[in-house]
Amino acid sequence: MEISGILRQLALSALPVLIAITFHEVAHGFIANKLGDPTARMLGRLTLNPIAHIDLFGTILMPLMLLIFTDGQFVFGYAKPVPINPMNFKNPRKGMAISASAGPVTNLLLAFVSLFLLKLAVLPALSFVPHGVSAKILEPVGMMLKSSIIINVVLASFNLLPIPPLDGGRVVAGLLPVKQAVSFSRIEPFGFLIVIILIATGLANYFVIPLVNLFLGILGMF
């Protein structure tokens, strides 16, 4: 991809990525706070200001590298994890599972909202708005909403990988019997290494791509 194409794709993806990861992390902290853990709120992480959630590598460098190395076909990022203390929950395992699931659910809701804005506002407006306005405003907004749909669906699907500390791993740990959950949670220190290996070998695609297709298929019904 040429530099102009990279910059164009970056401009279309930057805002959706920031919104996706910010809402994802705030959702974790918001639900945790509702369930009795005020850690995120006390540390100022229940804010939609993306600056509070930006991670240098996960929010800036990784999406940029993926944009370049995948020729603009795949953009993904993450924010600084919102701190949660499960000991503040009445039921630590259940509370952790619920707060963990809030992130992917929020991303799917954002994808749903983006789809409806695209179909009910932007696309209908293209038929009666002057061409100059549509080319300068509506068409870029439409492409940004399309990026938002893909980015949020991919983020939700990837985070549902059943490997701690990803959200899917925390949900699995909350659903397993105590003994099995303790054994399962022991892989958490190696979780990101496992995820990197799965991505590098392409094995993650066998889980993520079917989920992406499933979610896109559900959204396509609307």
Tab-separated table of C-alpha atoms in Angstrom:
chain	number	residue	atom	x	y	z
A	1	MET	CA	0.000	0.000	0.000
A	2	GLU	CA	1.282	3.451	-0.924
A	3	ILE	CA	1.871	6.129	1.727
A	4	SER	CA	-1.249	8.021	0.641
A	5	GLY	CA	-3.329	4.868	1.013
A	6	ILE	CA	-1.869	4.148	4.458
A	7	LEU	CA	-2.618	7.681	5.642
A	8	ARG	CA	-6.147	7.479	4.265
A	9	GLN	CA	-6.817	4.146	5.960
A	10	LEU	CA	-5.249	5.432	9.171
A	11	ALA	CA	-7.537	8.470	9.135
A	12	LEU	CA	-10.573	6.218	8.682
A	13	SER	CA	-9.516	3.726	11.365
A	14	ALA	CA	-7.976	5.892	14.101
A	15	LEU	CA	-11.215	7.244	15.586
A	16	PRO	CA	-13.118	3.907	15.469
A	17	VAL	CA	-10.163	2.147	17.152
A	18	LEU	CA	-9.978	4.775	19.912
A	19	ILE	CA	-13.730	4.611	20.513
A	20	ALA	CA	-13.764	0.798	20.470
A	21	ILE	CA	-10.960	0.282	22.989
A	22	THR	CA	-12.064	3.167	25.230
A	23	PHE	CA	-15.639	1.917	25.555
A	24	HIS	CA	-14.330	-1.642	25.968
A	25	GLU	CA	-12.221	-0.745	29.005
A	26	VAL	CA	-14.760	1.644	30.528
A	27	ALA	CA	-17.378	-1.116	30.294
A	28	HIS	CA	-15.162	-3.419	32.390
A	29	GLY	CA	-14.717	-0.773	35.074
A	30	PHE	CA	-18.336	0.404	34.985
A	31	ILE	CA	-19.760	-3.075	35.540
A	32	ALA	CA	-17.120	-3.861	38.165
A	33	ASN	CA	-18.106	-0.681	40.001
A	34	LYS	CA	-21.777	-1.669	39.870
A	35	LEU	CA	-20.863	-5.071	41.307
A	36	GLY	CA	-18.991	-3.556	44.242
A	37	ASP	CA	-15.421	-2.910	43.064
A	38	PRO	CA	-14.658	0.853	42.890
A	39	THR	CA	-10.988	0.392	41.887
A	40	ALA	CA	-11.344	1.721	38.336
A	41	ARG	CA	-13.543	4.619	39.458
A	42	MET	CA	-11.119	5.637	42.212
A	43	LEU	CA	-8.206	5.596	39.744
A	44	GLY	CA	-10.057	7.811	37.259
A	45	ARG	CA	-10.495	5.105	34.638
A	46	LEU	CA	-14.266	5.438	34.296
A	47	THR	CA	-13.826	8.180	31.715
A	48	LEU	CA	-14.459	8.272	27.986
A	49	ASN	CA	-11.373	10.442	27.540
A	50	PRO	CA	-9.177	8.105	25.441
A	51	ILE	CA	-5.978	9.655	26.829
A	52	ALA	CA	-6.612	7.866	30.138
A	53	HIS	CA	-6.682	4.500	28.341
A	54	ILE	CA	-4.005	4.845	25.653
A	55	ASP	CA	-1.230	2.271	25.683
A	56	LEU	CA	1.809	3.284	23.597
A	57	PHE	CA	2.227	-0.112	21.975
A	58	GLY	CA	-1.317	-1.471	21.954
A	59	THR	CA	-3.132	1.721	20.976
A	60	ILE	CA	-0.626	3.385	18.648
A	61	LEU	CA	2.252	1.211	17.444
A	62	MET	CA	0.482	-2.122	16.961
A	63	PRO	CA	-2.471	-0.780	14.915
A	64	LEU	CA	-0.019	1.197	12.763
A	65	MET	CA	2.169	-1.855	12.149
A	66	LEU	CA	-0.853	-4.014	11.335
A	67	LEU	CA	-2.139	-1.348	8.972
A	68	ILE	CA	1.174	-1.390	7.091
A	69	PHE	CA	1.976	-5.101	7.175
A	70	THR	CA	-1.549	-6.319	6.312
A	71	ASP	CA	-1.964	-3.758	3.530
A	72	GLY	CA	-4.806	-2.115	5.421
A	73	GLN	CA	-6.863	-5.302	5.676
A	74	PHE	CA	-6.564	-5.813	9.419
A	75	VAL	CA	-6.379	-3.166	12.146
A	76	PHE	CA	-6.469	-4.118	15.798
A	77	GLY	CA	-5.427	-2.537	19.060
A	78	TYR	CA	-5.934	-2.530	22.778
A	79	ALA	CA	-5.901	-0.077	25.675
A	80	LYS	CA	-4.396	-0.172	29.147
A	81	PRO	CA	-6.433	-2.735	31.091
A	82	VAL	CA	-8.795	-1.267	33.663
A	83	PRO	CA	-7.736	-2.498	37.133
A	84	ILE	CA	-10.268	-4.737	38.853
A	85	ASN	CA	-10.001	-6.240	42.334
A	86	PRO	CA	-12.268	-9.323	42.420
A	87	MET	CA	-12.020	-9.468	46.219
A	88	ASN	CA	-14.431	-6.524	46.312
A	89	PHE	CA	-17.160	-8.614	44.682
A	90	LYS	CA	-19.637	-10.586	46.775
A	91	ASN	CA	-18.884	-13.508	44.477
A	92	PRO	CA	-15.343	-12.901	43.101
A	93	ARG	CA	-15.453	-15.519	40.322
A	94	LYS	CA	-18.925	-14.566	39.112
A	95	GLY	CA	-18.196	-10.843	39.375
A	96	MET	CA	-14.968	-11.209	37.402
A	97	ALA	CA	-16.699	-13.200	34.670
A	98	ILE	CA	-19.515	-10.653	34.338
A	99	SER	CA	-17.188	-7.638	34.283
A	100	ALA	CA	-14.925	-9.397	31.766
A	101	SER	CA	-17.825	-10.121	29.414
A	102	ALA	CA	-18.859	-6.457	29.477
A	103	GLY	CA	-16.005	-5.478	27.124
A	104	PRO	CA	-16.873	-7.732	24.161
A	105	VAL	CA	-20.600	-7.113	24.635
A	106	THR	CA	-19.986	-3.362	24.459
A	107	ASN	CA	-17.963	-3.751	21.256
A	108	LEU	CA	-20.780	-5.732	19.655
A	109	LEU	CA	-23.236	-3.006	20.680
A	110	LEU	CA	-20.940	-0.381	19.113
A	111	ALA	CA	-20.842	-2.425	15.896
A	112	PHE	CA	-24.655	-2.590	15.975
A	113	VAL	CA	-24.956	1.188	16.507
A	114	SER	CA	-22.453	1.841	13.693
A	115	LEU	CA	-24.461	-0.368	11.336
A	116	PHE	CA	-27.712	1.430	12.130
A	117	LEU	CA	-26.155	4.868	11.711
A	118	LEU	CA	-24.792	3.743	8.366
A	119	LYS	CA	-28.074	2.270	7.118
A	120	LEU	CA	-30.556	4.708	8.625
A	121	ALA	CA	-28.659	7.982	8.347
A	122	VAL	CA	-25.638	8.037	6.045
A	123	LEU	CA	-26.760	5.824	3.135
A	124	PRO	CA	-30.254	7.401	2.829
A	125	ALA	CA	-28.723	10.889	2.961
A	126	LEU	CA	-26.472	10.111	-0.016
A	127	SER	CA	-29.511	10.091	-2.310
A	128	PHE	CA	-30.545	13.704	-1.721
A	129	VAL	CA	-27.459	15.524	-0.380
A	130	PRO	CA	-25.436	17.489	-2.993
A	131	HIS	CA	-22.541	15.504	-4.431
A	132	GLY	CA	-19.926	17.884	-3.043
A	133	VAL	CA	-21.212	17.445	0.492
A	134	SER	CA	-21.543	13.692	0.181
A	135	ALA	CA	-18.022	13.313	-1.230
A	136	LYS	CA	-16.432	15.466	1.478
A	137	ILE	CA	-18.498	14.445	4.502
A	138	LEU	CA	-20.964	11.586	4.092
A	139	GLU	CA	-18.753	9.172	2.160
A	140	PRO	CA	-15.825	9.441	4.643
A	141	VAL	CA	-18.269	9.084	7.550
A	142	GLY	CA	-19.765	6.028	5.882
A	143	MET	CA	-16.337	4.434	5.423
A	144	MET	CA	-15.507	5.248	9.048
A	145	LEU	CA	-18.697	3.534	10.207
A	146	LYS	CA	-17.839	0.484	8.097
A	147	SER	CA	-14.403	0.425	9.744
A	148	SER	CA	-16.084	0.734	13.138
A	149	ILE	CA	-18.220	-2.327	12.451
A	150	ILE	CA	-15.233	-4.476	11.494
A	151	ILE	CA	-12.947	-3.158	14.243
A	152	ASN	CA	-15.510	-3.732	16.996
A	153	VAL	CA	-16.437	-7.202	15.771
A	154	VAL	CA	-12.773	-8.228	15.515
A	155	LEU	CA	-11.996	-6.770	18.944
A	156	ALA	CA	-14.921	-8.615	20.530
A	157	SER	CA	-14.038	-11.889	18.798
A	158	PHE	CA	-10.349	-11.695	19.650
A	159	ASN	CA	-11.047	-10.926	23.307
A	160	LEU	CA	-13.300	-13.962	23.520
A	161	LEU	CA	-10.323	-16.272	23.017
A	162	PRO	CA	-10.592	-18.587	26.065
A	163	ILE	CA	-7.132	-17.703	27.339
A	164	PRO	CA	-6.532	-15.619	30.480
A	165	PRO	CA	-5.993	-12.704	30.822
A	166	LEU	CA	-8.211	-12.144	27.768
A	167	ASP	CA	-11.887	-11.637	28.554
A	168	GLY	CA	-12.837	-15.062	27.259
A	169	GLY	CA	-10.347	-16.678	29.621
A	170	ARG	CA	-11.777	-14.813	32.608
A	171	VAL	CA	-15.308	-15.842	31.652
A	172	VAL	CA	-14.231	-19.490	31.358
A	173	ALA	CA	-12.504	-19.292	34.753
A	174	GLY	CA	-15.732	-17.967	36.256
A	175	LEU	CA	-17.804	-20.789	34.780
A	176	LEU	CA	-15.530	-23.712	35.661
A	177	PRO	CA	-15.758	-25.553	38.996
A	178	VAL	CA	-13.404	-24.037	41.576
A	179	LYS	CA	-10.695	-26.713	41.343
A	180	GLN	CA	-10.567	-26.610	37.533
A	181	ALA	CA	-10.765	-22.799	37.547
A	182	VAL	CA	-7.699	-22.566	39.805
A	183	SER	CA	-5.723	-24.883	37.511
A	184	PHE	CA	-6.883	-23.006	34.421
A	185	SER	CA	-5.946	-19.623	35.894
A	186	ARG	CA	-2.347	-20.756	36.382
A	187	ILE	CA	-1.670	-20.204	32.689
A	188	GLU	CA	-2.439	-16.464	33.013
A	189	PRO	CA	1.237	-15.372	33.413
A	190	PHE	CA	1.902	-17.036	30.043
A	191	GLY	CA	-1.371	-15.925	28.454
A	192	PHE	CA	-0.046	-13.181	26.204
A	193	LEU	CA	2.840	-15.388	25.060
A	194	ILE	CA	0.327	-18.082	24.134
A	195	VAL	CA	-1.790	-15.517	22.277
A	196	ILE	CA	1.241	-14.232	20.348
A	197	ILE	CA	2.148	-17.791	19.345
A	198	LEU	CA	-1.426	-18.475	18.242
A	199	ILE	CA	-1.449	-15.298	16.136
A	200	ALA	CA	2.012	-15.942	14.652
A	201	THR	CA	1.110	-19.508	13.670
A	202	GLY	CA	-2.341	-18.559	12.404
A	203	LEU	CA	-4.031	-20.917	14.866
A	204	ALA	CA	-5.958	-18.017	16.419
A	205	ASN	CA	-7.789	-17.612	13.115
A	206	TYR	CA	-9.545	-20.956	13.644
A	207	PHE	CA	-11.338	-19.401	16.620
A	208	VAL	CA	-11.474	-15.706	15.764
A	209	ILE	CA	-12.548	-15.851	12.100
A	210	PRO	CA	-15.609	-18.094	12.714
A	211	LEU	CA	-16.699	-15.730	15.501
A	212	VAL	CA	-16.153	-12.692	13.266
A	213	ASN	CA	-18.211	-14.317	10.513
A	214	LEU	CA	-20.916	-15.275	13.020
A	215	PHE	CA	-21.218	-11.764	14.421
A	216	LEU	CA	-21.119	-10.167	10.954
A	217	GLY	CA	-23.783	-12.628	9.838
A	218	ILE	CA	-26.019	-11.640	12.756
A	219	LEU	CA	-25.467	-7.950	12.026
A	220	GLY	CA	-26.192	-8.613	8.356
A	221	MET	CA	-29.727	-9.722	9.290
A	222	PHE	CA	-30.417	-6.089	10.208
